[in-house]
Structures are given as C-alpha cells and as structure tokens.
Amino acid sequence: MTTETGMRHHALGLSNEQLIEMYEYMLQTRRIDERLWLLQRGGKIAFVISPQGAEAAQVGCAYAFRAGQDWFTPYYRDLGINLVAGVTPREIFLAAFARGACPASGGKQMPSHWGNRPKNVISGSSPVTTQLLHAVGIAQGARMRGDDVVVYTCCGEGSSNQGDFHEALNWAGVHKLPVLFFIQNNEYAISVSLEKQLAGGSVAKRGPGYGMPGIEVDGTDFLAVYAAAKEAHDRARAGEGPTLIEAKCVRLTSHSSDDDQRRYREAAELEAMKAKDPLVKARAYLYEAGVLTEELESALEAKVAAAINDGCDWAEAQPYADPAFAMTHVYAEEGI
Amino acid sequence: MTTETGMRHHALGLSNEQLIEMYEYMLQTRRIDERLWLLQRGGKIAFVISPQGAEAAQVGCAYAFRAGQDWFTPYYRDLGINLVAGVTPREIFLAAFARGACPASGGKQMPSHWGNRPKNVISGSSPVTTQLLHAVGIAQGARMRGDDVVVYTCCGEGSSNQGDFHEALNWAGVHKLPVLFFIQNNEYAISVSLEKQLAGGSVAKRGPGYGMPGIEVDGTDFLAVYAAAKEAHDRARAGEGPTLIEAKCVRLTSHSSDDDQRRYREAAELEAMKAKDPLVKARAYLYEAGVLTEELESALEAKVAAAINDGCDWAEAQPYADPAFAMTHVYAEEGI
Amino acid sequence: MAVLNFVEAVRETLRQEMRRDKDVWVVGEDVGKKGGVFGATLGLFDEFGETRVQDSPLTESAIVGVGIGSALYGTKPVCEIQFADFIFPAFNQIISEAAKMRYRSNGDWTVPMVIRAPFGGGIHGGLYHSQSVEQYFTNTAGLKVVVPSTPRDAKGLLAAAIRDADPVLFFEHKGLYRAIKEEVPDEEYIIPIGKADVKRDGSDITVITYGKAVHFCLEAAKELAKEGVEALVLDLRTLLPLDREAIIAAAKKTGKVLIVHEAGKTHGIGSEVSAIIAEECLFDLDAPVQRLCGPDIPAMPYASPMEKAYMLDPQKCLAAMRALAQF
Amino acid sequence: MAVLNFVEAVRETLRQEMRRDKDVWVVGEDVGKKGGVFGATLGLFDEFGETRVQDSPLTESAIVGVGIGSALYGTKPVCEIQFADFIFPAFNQIISEAAKMRYRSNGDWTVPMVIRAPFGGGIHGGLYHSQSVEQYFTNTAGLKVVVPSTPRDAKGLLAAAIRDADPVLFFEHKGLYRAIKEEVPDEEYIIPIGKADVKRDGSDITVITYGKAVHFCLEAAKELAKEGVEALVLDLRTLLPLDREAIIAAAKKTGKVLIVHEAGKTHGIGSEVSAIIAEECLFDLDAPVQRLCGPDIPAMPYASPMEKAYMLDPQKCLAAMRALAQF
Ligand SMILES: Cc1ncc(C[n+]2csc(CCOP(=O)(O)OP(=O)(O)O)c2C)c(N)n1
Ligand SMILES: Cc1ncc(C[n+]2csc(CCOP(=O)(O)OP(=O)(O)O)c2C)c(N)n1
Ligand SMILES: [Mg+2]
Ligand SMILES: [Mg+2]
C-alpha cells in the first residue's frame, strides 16, 4: 500500500484533505442509497436503483473532473458522480420523492434519471447508451466554441453492446474529442451474466479498435480509478482525444428494487462479492494511511447522516407538481 | 510468386482448373459490370453500382464457400459473390432491367439488391449493415437445427460503423456462430474518406474486441483473400466461431452511376489506383504460373462475352411485371 | 378450465406452442433464468433449455435482426422487448427489414416472427416504462399489430401470432398482467388476427377501444346502463389490419361513436378509425365522432398526480360516454 | 428576386442562416466536398469550412445523437439524413431523446435542431429511396414536422425551422428539387411553422394536401375549373402541429373534402385530418370525407410500370376531385 514515493494518494498528488473528501463522497453515496432502500421498503418511494459496489469507481472518476466546468451525461447508478458534480442531497431526495421542485424533472421522471442544468448534468432517459452520443455532441459543441471542457459519459457493460456505443466511440475517435467513456462493469445486466453478454469478455479491449486507449481498472479501488481518470482527463485537455475506461465493479444489491438477484446468482457468489466492497477497502486504506481516526470517522458519519436527514425530511415535505404541470414544457411556444 | 512448396495456388490446394475457374469468375464479374455501365449510359437501365476493384476480394472469398449449402447475405457490390454462389448472368440482367422474372424482386427493387432463394442468397435492402444481423440469425437457426452451414455476410468499411455491425459481431462472438464478416474496404463511403469515417483506421483491429480474429488482407490479391476466407470457413465449421476479415480493395469507379468521384478525389489518386486493378494482377499471376495462355484467355473472353450477350439480350426481351403486381405479396393471406 | 391472469395466459401459450413446434424459440433480455422482468417466460428455461429460451445481449436491434435471420432460416422466433419503450433501437430492423422482406422477394423470403412487448402506463413507470407505441407501427403494411385485452384473448391471439406466416407485433398492457383473471380453456385454440370483438352489445352509443381501456369502458358501460343507456363496446384487438367491417357495423348500429385509447390523441389509432367512419358511415351518424385519448404530450409522467392526470379511468370514460349519449 | 428551384432555395437558406448565426452548422453523410447527393449543401464547405460543414461517418443514430448533444451545448445543428428511408436507425434518438428532452427537464435542457431529409418517390428509387416517412413522427409531441411544397415556402419554413427552439423534422420531396422554379425573395423572411396555406381558393370542393401532391392537385384544379368546378386547395405545410383552424375553415367552406397524399392511406396523415373534420364539422359536410393516397403496401416499387401504379398524378387527382364534386 506504500510506494517508493510514499503513500499512494500522495504519489497521485492528492492531499490528505482531498483523500478525506473523496472518502466522504463515497460514504455519502452509500448512506444516501441505504436511506433510499429504507424509504422504498417503507412504501414511501416506488423505486431504487443502486450505486452500491460502484462508489469507488464513481467518486474516483468524478474527482478527476472539474465541477462546474466539465460536463456530465451520467447513467442511472451514478449517484456518486452527481454528488461530486455538485448535486446536493436535498436535490437527490426531491427526485426520489418525485417532488415538483426536483431540478431533474419536477417529478416527471423516475428516481435516478439525473439532470441538473447549473451543474452541467444533462437530463437522462431510460433507454440505455443514448447519452454516449450526447456526450460526443457536447464535446463537438465545446470544440466549435473553443471551450476547455471535458465530457464524462458512462454506461454499464451490458449497455456497452448497444449500437450507440459503437457509433459514439467511432465518432469521438475520428475527431479526437475530449470525452471519457467510463464503463462500470459489474458483471451483470439485470440477470444476464458477462459470458452471455459481452463477446471477448472485456470492454477495455475494444478501445484500440477506435484508436483510443482501452484501460481496465479495479473499480473497487478509488485511487486506481482516480489515477486512470486523471490521465484520461489530461489526455482529453491536451487534445489527444477520448479514452475508454472499464472499471471492474461489483453489484452489491439486486439490479433494482424490482429485482431479486438470488433468483439467478449463487449464494456463494454473492458472499464472495462482499470482500470487494469498495467502501470497506477505502476505509481500510484511510486507516492504514493514518488519515482516518475513529473520531474523524464518527464525525464524518454524523455529518453525512445530518445532511441525509435534512435532505430527506425537507424533500418529503415539498409538494408534488400540480397535475396540470404534466401538460407543460412540450414546446417552447408555451413560453414556460 | 512461388513458394518452397511451389506455386502459391498449389500451396493453397487449388488445382490449375480451379485457378482458371476463379479467374473466369473475376473476368465475368468485370465484364458484366462493364456492360451494365454501357446500358446505363445508353439509357437502357437507370442505375449501376459497381464491383470494379473488388473482384478478387469477392471471388477469392466466395470460392471458400460451398454453393448450395452455405448461406449468403451479400451487399450491393457483391456481383462476384452472387456469380460464385450460382446466380446466372441472365438473372443478373433481369435485375438490371427490373423485369418481372427477376428472382430477386420481380422488378420491385433497384439493381444489385440481391436475392435468390434456390442459391441461399437472402433478399437485401438498401439501408446498410442490417444484413449482418440476419447472417447471425441464420447461423443461430442452422445451429438449432444442427446443420453444417457457414454464413457469408458483408458490408463496406463505412457501413461497418453502423450500430448493427457492433451488435452483430458481439452476438456472433458470444455464441461462437459460424459467420464470416467480410468487410470490403475501398477507402471511401461515397465521398467520405477513411480518416473521416473510421476511428483507428482499421476494421480488422476491431475483431479482438469481439473475441474473434480480425484479419487484414490485400483485397486485390485473390489468392490471399481465398487463403484467409478458407481458414475462416474452416474455423467456423470446426465450431471455433466467427471471423472478421477486412479486404483492402480499391474503388475503380465512382460510387455509383449517380456519382462523379472526380469531384472529391485527386486525379493522381485515381491514376495510382489503377496499378492495383485486381483483374490485371490476377491475369499476371495466371500467365506467370503458366496456366493462362493467349488462346485460353481469348477463349475465356469469348465464353464470358457469349454468356453476357445471351443474358443481356434475353433479359431485355422479358416483360415487366404487371402494374397490379405492385399490390401483391404484402401478406401471406393473399395466398400468392 | 383454469383461471389464469393475463401474464399466466401468455406464459402458458408460449409453453403450449413450444411443445407443439420445436422451431419455436424465445429470445430477449432476462427471459432465461429470471423468466423475464414480468415473469412471462418463467419456467420455460427449465423446461426447454437455453438454446430455445435465450438470454440476449442488451441489444434490441440484434434481438429483432437475429430473429429475422433465424426466421429466414425457418425457425419461429418469439422476441421479447423488455418494455415497449425500448423497441425503438430495433425500429429499422422492424420497418425496413421484417415488414418488407416478403414484399421485396415476392414471397421467396418471409419472416414468421412475433415481437412481444409490454406497454402502457398507470404503473409508476414514468416517461419510459409507460408508453403506448402501437401507432408507430400501424402505418407499415407488411406488419400485423395485435393488442389483446383479456387472458382468453391473449391465449388465442398469441397462438395465432406464433403460427402466422408474417411478422406480428404483440403488445401486452402491463397494467393488465395481474389485474384481471378469467377462465381460460386448457386446450389449444386460435383467435383470428384481424377480427374485432363486441365485448358488450348495446343500441344507444358505440365505444371503440382496445387494450386496458376496454375494461374502463366496460365498467363505465355498466354504470351508464343504470341510467338507461346501453353502450356497445367494440374491442379492436387487432390494429393492423383493422377490422373495417366490424367498425362500420358498430358505428352504424348506434350512430354515435366514441373512440377511446390510452395513447395520445393526435395522429393516433383513433384517427384512422374515425376516418373510416367519416368515409363509410357519414349519413348514419347522429353525432360527431368523438375521441377520448391520452393527452398530446411526449409521454406519461412519473409522479402520481401527473400520472393520474394522464391515465384514463372508468370515470373519464363514463363522462365522455354520457356526454355522447346526451348529444 | 432570383428565380430558384427547390434545392437551390434550400441551399441559399442554409447559406443565409449560417452567415447570420455562427452557431449554425451542417452535418451529415457527404455534405462536405461533395455538397450532398442532391447538391443541397453545394459550396457551403468552401465558404464555411469543414468544422461547420461536416462529413459524418455512415451512422445516422450518431448524426442525430451528436446533433442533440451539440444542441444541448448551445449550437444549432442542421442534420442531413441522406434519404428519409435511412432515418430509422436514428429513430430512438429522435423519439426517445430529441422529442422528450425539453419536457423531461422542464425546459432546462432543449434541443434546437433541424433534421433535413429528402423523401418521396417517382424518381426510380425503388423501395428504399422513395418512401414518405412523415407519419412515423407526427404522433410524437415535442417534435415538429414540416413539408414545404414550393421554393418560396422552403426558404421561409427552413429559416423558421433553424431558428426554432425545438427539434424540427424538415422533409423535402426530392421529386420537387429540380421540377419547379419560382421567384424567391433575396431578403430573409420567415414562414411560421404550424400555418397551412390556401394555394388556390374555391367554393365547390376542398382538397387538403401537402408535398409534391400539392402541384398535382393544383394542376387538376385548373382542369376542373374548365368544367365549372372551383376547388379550394389547402397546403398543410406543417404536419405537426396541424393547423386545425385552417383545416376546419377549409372543410366548412365547401362541405366536400378530399385529402390527398403520396404516403400510404391507412393510419396516414389523412386519418387525423379526416378525424378532425369528423369531430368539428360533421354537420357542415355534404359528402363523406374522401382520401386519395398511396396504396397500403410496404413501399414504392422500382420498375416503371409498378412505380406509376403507386404514384399519384394530376389525372388521378382530377378523377377523385371530379367524383367528389359530382357527389
Ligand atoms: C434500450 C434499453 N433496453 C432495455 C432496458 C432495460 N434495462 C434497464 S437497465 C438494464 C441492464 C443494464 O445492464 P448494464 O448495462 O450492465 O448496467 P448495470 O445496470 O449492470 O449497471 C436493462 C436491460 C433499457 N433501459 N434500455
Ligand atoms: C443506413 C444508410 N445510410 C445511408 C445510405 C446511403 N449510402 C448508400 S451506400 C453509402 C456508402 C457506403 O460506403 P461503404 O460502406 O464504404 O461501402 P462502399 O459503397 O464503399 O462499398 C451510403 C452512405 C444507406 N444506403 N443506408
Ligand atoms: Mg452491468
Ligand atoms: Mg467503402
């Protein structure tokens, strides 16, 4: 865990404060999701789709981006990406409760269908992989305007087999556009396992075919992900074009609150997966690095809990949009 | 041109007779196309899209397949594939003249929209690349039935960037299906050159990403193409799965009779291309191999010309389908 | 006769047809071990194995394109699109290939294939798990589009679709999957594609509808009967080809027609039904041809109040039916 | 005022808008050096350079998807689909993304984008270079669908489309590109999207049409006038949103309506137009609402005799108009 040059995070140019900040984001991601499951089990919200097992991948990757300057077309599990991009817990819970004040859709969309204009987070849909092409178009627009922007886009390993993945990577490769294609490979697409899904078994291996690096990284190691994402971000800014990163993650929960993975995964497999819990690994690193102490940890937990309680209670108390709101924003002409 | 084991074609297990047969197919492909251009210039047919520059790729590849047993989902330039598969010059000209007796479509479709049920040639459409998925499905069907079938499918390098290419290769790779994905790379998609079209510059390089070999071969060398196709065909039959072959061809004509490539290609480039004429190269090989003599060559030219004159005159004399035919074969219920 | 709900009827019909014909196979996302996200294929993987009950990669264009190829070879694929909202990546394969194969080859090459997809809202699915997509396909000759409204119809129509020589889009309203049960004959039977069904006879007004709305209209008709108004409720069942004769007969019988569907009104299924009536029964009409449909917005919102505002229900149907009766 | 044919009017409007607004850019297959397969972008590459006149890879989903992304960033893409028949690979991006972006984000994210595509037959294009595809898009709120019939309309409507805040599908009948010339004002002008145009006034019968058929109907109307019948010819120009007021007014004026379009009849544009009339003007009608449309077959065949059998022409229009007048 140490290197010639000392601690891994120092070698990556990360201060202890930054390390703690990254951990706090991962912790917040996990705790928010745990709260969402409680709300769903309690019948207070209808749906949860979870980042658990991908917190290190999401926070490690997003931390290489510049909130407020770079642009994001995330996918549904990307709670961690949104938090690092600047989306607040209150905004997350507004979406969960489908309240009218939700900045993503005012309750028109299901939870985890992100969108936040002030934070450069594009509105997302349900059909997978379409957002990869939007990311390429955003990069094209920034290039035309001469703006210093790098675009984050993401999907799962199953979704990476959609035609839009191919067309997006090819286009970005042709024009050497500043895009990071981040694939979170948790080895399942709902119930479909990797070997029935992905010929060749590796998303990263497909990068060279598009004239870009295809990097495989341990998605449960937040520092390894940060290192890969930082390098890709640097390449993009240097005009060297897009990068494909495949982060090997685990899916600690069922696909969503509508699924039960025990129906198609062995108990042993589910058990073994726990050893790869990215939050546990991160915590261990911070302790070994002497950055995290018991007081600090409980302080962080308390801070995160407070933000969640505030966000959840506040959001739940907000009203739904008026039913008539359903008829608005179809065209600009409405002037709304 | 010779090898330790003697002549290249002998090394490939090809007899002199087979060599001559392959040459005759290439010659026939070229001469039929030349006739089609004459008919088009003379206003007798409306449209030509040409295999010139790809004869070696097409005949070399098709010769590795078993006519009547294997299946084909060709693309519009694949005149040579169709001839080797057993489609006759008369049938080719029926399509060119859009006559009612045309086995492909009875005149419903443009020329070069192939289709021939007795020869296992699937009906093709205009939207590019869709046929790659049909090939995968045919292989899936043959696998279910336990039949010994290998499927040929093809598109251009531009078309290989369509989403359907990605989905087809991934599916075939997952199930190790007996399909040859044959890409004829003539460096242009109408007017769009390779560097604006294909990130990474190589279709073959994309093979490994799908867990299959990606073979680049000189598409103007019919023996090199035959060797690659034969190996892929053997792999498929041995249950080792699909192969991607990129044949580097030249486009000796404009994209089609509606195009004029001098508008977007340099004269020098067009001039230089002529040196790669696959028919000229094949002819040279057969002479050096002592297989082709002047008498034999003129006999072959005469034989090909006779078949073309017969096919062209006969087809032109055939009637159009009755206009009412346009309303038929919409559904089976019509019982037609 | 067993009492089955809608999704059970679909599952039993798939099982029956797969036992009957070894060429029939099922392919789609999560149709294998998981048995589909709605359980429509539950148990088929265990009975028929993974070659005939195949989990596909997450690629709709391939599900349909591979299905087409396997149909060209002679098998009978039943492709499942997990939600109708996700059928659009396969649109080119359906419209350009499946629909035109027989026509362009004069019957030499055909595509006997079924594409099943759950559609419709009212189940908190939001914009992309609630859509009605039938109207995207009904203008394409070469396709057939079927939308059953009861378990009994679902069995007869799905069997007909699987045995059909042409591509059939089979849309199942997911709001019906567990909502209604009825006795379904155990033996094989076919309900012909292209035939509408009078679900309730009546002499005062005619309601032409399909899908889940059939049940809303039947409920409303019961209410209306208490007010002395007898409504004829015609269930279209097949949207392409439409049963023109049944539509014309139903319209002429009462002279007052209301068309009801969940999908958006403008350029929807009701447009063609209304146009047929305006063409064929103009002088039999005692009232303008009315339409009660979903609003013309991009899709159905998620939050309950907005979802309710979008969705039809018996009350909305009753109000429209009463107004027409009083015209 | 210069005399321009249809495709010249399109080209000059693109040039005008690109000079006017640096955010406007053109992207599509062969739009660069070649200037497009119909020459609609000829010369733009030389004037504006390859960043603003971009040859795309052969990938329609990407042309539209990248266009959407660039519009989200603030640029104004004008995407060209080489033939309307090839728009289907982009269907998911158009229907699921472009059409729903404003709605789902409550106006925070919008897609000001134009998708141009040549459509229509009668040019020996066969099944896949002749299709009319407008009816695949008109049932999707959030989109606008425009089909101009003259060079003058093409200029005003294309300028309006490029300046519109929402995604506009702009379909150009390729059979008109060189077939008609007219004087087109040199200066900028806008023709509002959503407004139909009375191309010929008349008091005896009403013909509602769009695209190339407008010219067939006008020619037929001239003939019919010699027989003492004056036809009102309404050019819809925009198919989504439809100009309901203009349709209703035109129908009420004569009480006899014929709807004419090249696209297939069943579930076509004419269905909604007829349904609006059946809803709004029933008691003003003196004859059933008629439709003269393409046949309900998968697409237009290639061989001349079959193509002629499919295509409309002035004679077919005249016969239908005369029959309606005599009703
Ligand atoms: C086009 C499309 N098809 C199907 C679905 C339904 N669906 C939602 S998530 C999912 C699995 C995605 O798996 P993967 O891409 O590996 O991402 P993960 O959920 O594992 O992170 C499927 C099939 C969809 N949303 N869009
Ligand atoms: C989906 C689709 N988009 C566009 C076209 C129009 N088109 C026909 S051929 C062609 C270029 C094909 O280039 P390539 O794939 O390299 O094959 P080549 O013609 O060079 O052999 C294009 C753009 C089409 N037929 N289908
Ligand atoms: Mg996954
Ligand atoms: Mg090419």
PDB file of C-alpha atoms in Angstrom, chain C residues 175-263:
ATOM      1  CA  GLY C 175     -51.320  -2.898 -16.282  1.00  0.00           C
ATOM      2  CA  LEU C 176     -53.404  -5.975 -17.134  1.00  0.00           C
ATOM      3  CA  TYR C 177     -50.788  -8.634 -16.332  1.00  0.00           C
ATOM      4  CA  ARG C 178     -52.063  -9.271 -12.826  1.00  0.00           C
ATOM      5  CA  ALA C 179     -55.129  -7.050 -12.783  1.00  0.00           C
ATOM      6  CA  ILE C 180     -57.580  -9.495 -14.354  1.00  0.00           C
ATOM      7  CA  LYS C 181     -58.163 -13.245 -14.108  1.00  0.00           C
ATOM      8  CA  GLU C 182     -60.615 -15.353 -16.054  1.00  0.00           C
ATOM      9  CA  GLU C 183     -61.253 -18.939 -17.077  1.00  0.00           C
ATOM     10  CA  VAL C 184     -59.050 -19.861 -19.996  1.00  0.00           C
ATOM     11  CA  PRO C 185     -59.600 -23.111 -21.920  1.00  0.00           C
ATOM     12  CA  ASP C 186     -56.770 -25.585 -21.406  1.00  0.00           C
ATOM     13  CA  GLU C 187     -56.912 -26.856 -24.974  1.00  0.00           C
ATOM     14  CA  GLU C 188     -55.372 -25.119 -27.963  1.00  0.00           C
ATOM     15  CA  TYR C 189     -57.455 -22.523 -29.756  1.00  0.00           C
ATOM     16  CA  ILE C 190     -56.881 -19.701 -32.210  1.00  0.00           C
ATOM     17  CA  ILE C 191     -58.473 -16.270 -32.312  1.00  0.00           C
ATOM     18  CA  PRO C 192     -58.048 -14.955 -35.849  1.00  0.00           C
ATOM     19  CA  ILE C 193     -55.857 -11.860 -36.225  1.00  0.00           C
ATOM     20  CA  GLY C 194     -57.801  -9.034 -37.878  1.00  0.00           C
ATOM     21  CA  LYS C 195     -61.129  -9.620 -36.148  1.00  0.00           C
ATOM     22  CA  ALA C 196     -62.530  -7.194 -33.604  1.00  0.00           C
ATOM     23  CA  ASP C 197     -64.804  -8.391 -30.806  1.00  0.00           C
ATOM     24  CA  VAL C 198     -68.014  -6.934 -29.424  1.00  0.00           C
ATOM     25  CA  LYS C 199     -67.275  -7.125 -25.690  1.00  0.00           C
ATOM     26  CA  ARG C 200     -70.660  -5.659 -24.831  1.00  0.00           C
ATOM     27  CA  ASP C 201     -73.675  -5.139 -27.054  1.00  0.00           C
ATOM     28  CA  GLY C 202     -75.791  -2.024 -26.899  1.00  0.00           C
ATOM     29  CA  SER C 203     -78.066   0.121 -29.033  1.00  0.00           C
ATOM     30  CA  ASP C 204     -77.554   3.687 -27.814  1.00  0.00           C
ATOM     31  CA  ILE C 205     -73.879   4.517 -28.254  1.00  0.00           C
ATOM     32  CA  THR C 206     -70.828   2.779 -29.688  1.00  0.00           C
ATOM     33  CA  VAL C 207     -67.463   2.774 -27.935  1.00  0.00           C
ATOM     34  CA  ILE C 208     -64.499   1.553 -29.981  1.00  0.00           C
ATOM     35  CA  THR C 209     -61.401   0.805 -27.947  1.00  0.00           C
ATOM     36  CA  TYR C 210     -58.576  -1.673 -27.209  1.00  0.00           C
ATOM     37  CA  GLY C 211     -56.103  -2.681 -24.528  1.00  0.00           C
ATOM     38  CA  LYS C 212     -56.647  -1.784 -20.894  1.00  0.00           C
ATOM     39  CA  ALA C 213     -59.190   0.900 -21.845  1.00  0.00           C
ATOM     40  CA  VAL C 214     -61.593  -1.903 -22.808  1.00  0.00           C
ATOM     41  CA  HIS C 215     -62.053  -2.633 -19.103  1.00  0.00           C
ATOM     42  CA  PHE C 216     -62.540   1.015 -18.180  1.00  0.00           C
ATOM     43  CA  CYS C 217     -65.217   1.311 -20.867  1.00  0.00           C
ATOM     44  CA  LEU C 218     -66.984  -1.896 -19.790  1.00  0.00           C
ATOM     45  CA  GLU C 219     -67.062  -0.643 -16.213  1.00  0.00           C
ATOM     46  CA  ALA C 220     -68.406   2.698 -17.361  1.00  0.00           C
ATOM     47  CA  ALA C 221     -70.987   0.954 -19.576  1.00  0.00           C
ATOM     48  CA  LYS C 222     -72.346  -0.879 -16.531  1.00  0.00           C
ATOM     49  CA  GLU C 223     -72.787   2.452 -14.756  1.00  0.00           C
ATOM     50  CA  LEU C 224     -74.356   4.034 -17.798  1.00  0.00           C
ATOM     51  CA  ALA C 225     -76.839   1.161 -18.082  1.00  0.00           C
ATOM     52  CA  LYS C 226     -78.205   2.205 -14.710  1.00  0.00           C
ATOM     53  CA  GLU C 227     -79.039   5.495 -16.377  1.00  0.00           C
ATOM     54  CA  GLY C 228     -80.843   3.616 -19.134  1.00  0.00           C
ATOM     55  CA  VAL C 229     -78.148   3.992 -21.778  1.00  0.00           C
ATOM     56  CA  GLU C 230     -76.878   0.815 -23.426  1.00  0.00           C
ATOM     57  CA  ALA C 231     -73.370   1.077 -24.836  1.00  0.00           C
ATOM     58  CA  LEU C 232     -71.883  -1.216 -27.467  1.00  0.00           C
ATOM     59  CA  VAL C 233     -68.212  -1.776 -26.640  1.00  0.00           C
ATOM     60  CA  LEU C 234     -66.088  -2.950 -29.559  1.00  0.00           C
ATOM     61  CA  ASP C 235     -62.618  -4.277 -28.715  1.00  0.00           C
ATOM     62  CA  LEU C 236     -60.458  -3.813 -31.830  1.00  0.00           C
ATOM     63  CA  ARG C 237     -57.933  -6.482 -30.689  1.00  0.00           C
ATOM     64  CA  THR C 238     -56.005  -6.114 -33.959  1.00  0.00           C
ATOM     65  CA  LEU C 239     -54.871  -2.628 -35.007  1.00  0.00           C
ATOM     66  CA  LEU C 240     -53.275  -3.693 -38.277  1.00  0.00           C
ATOM     67  CA  PRO C 241     -55.089  -4.856 -40.272  1.00  0.00           C
ATOM     68  CA  LEU C 242     -58.126  -3.105 -38.784  1.00  0.00           C
ATOM     69  CA  ASP C 243     -61.485  -4.879 -38.880  1.00  0.00           C
ATOM     70  CA  ARG C 244     -63.237  -2.302 -41.094  1.00  0.00           C
ATOM     71  CA  GLU C 245     -66.462  -4.280 -41.313  1.00  0.00           C
ATOM     72  CA  ALA C 246     -66.807  -4.541 -37.532  1.00  0.00           C
ATOM     73  CA  ILE C 247     -66.032  -0.831 -37.113  1.00  0.00           C
ATOM     74  CA  ILE C 248     -68.591   0.193 -39.726  1.00  0.00           C
ATOM     75  CA  ALA C 249     -71.261  -2.143 -38.373  1.00  0.00           C
ATOM     76  CA  ALA C 250     -70.744  -0.924 -34.814  1.00  0.00           C
ATOM     77  CA  ALA C 251     -70.850   2.721 -35.888  1.00  0.00           C
ATOM     78  CA  LYS C 252     -73.992   2.280 -37.990  1.00  0.00           C
ATOM     79  CA  LYS C 253     -75.776   0.410 -35.243  1.00  0.00           C
ATOM     80  CA  THR C 254     -75.971   3.379 -32.860  1.00  0.00           C
ATOM     81  CA  GLY C 255     -74.970   6.402 -34.957  1.00  0.00           C
ATOM     82  CA  LYS C 256     -72.988   7.746 -32.029  1.00  0.00           C
ATOM     83  CA  VAL C 257     -69.326   6.809 -31.759  1.00  0.00           C
ATOM     84  CA  LEU C 258     -66.691   7.390 -29.096  1.00  0.00           C
ATOM     85  CA  ILE C 259     -63.159   6.118 -29.685  1.00  0.00           C
ATOM     86  CA  VAL C 260     -61.088   5.504 -26.561  1.00  0.00           C
ATOM     87  CA  HIS C 261     -57.388   4.761 -26.193  1.00  0.00           C
ATOM     88  CA  GLU C 262     -54.586   5.430 -23.761  1.00  0.00           C
ATOM     89  CA  ALA C 263     -52.126   6.559 -26.437  1.00  0.00           C
TER      90      ALA C 263
END
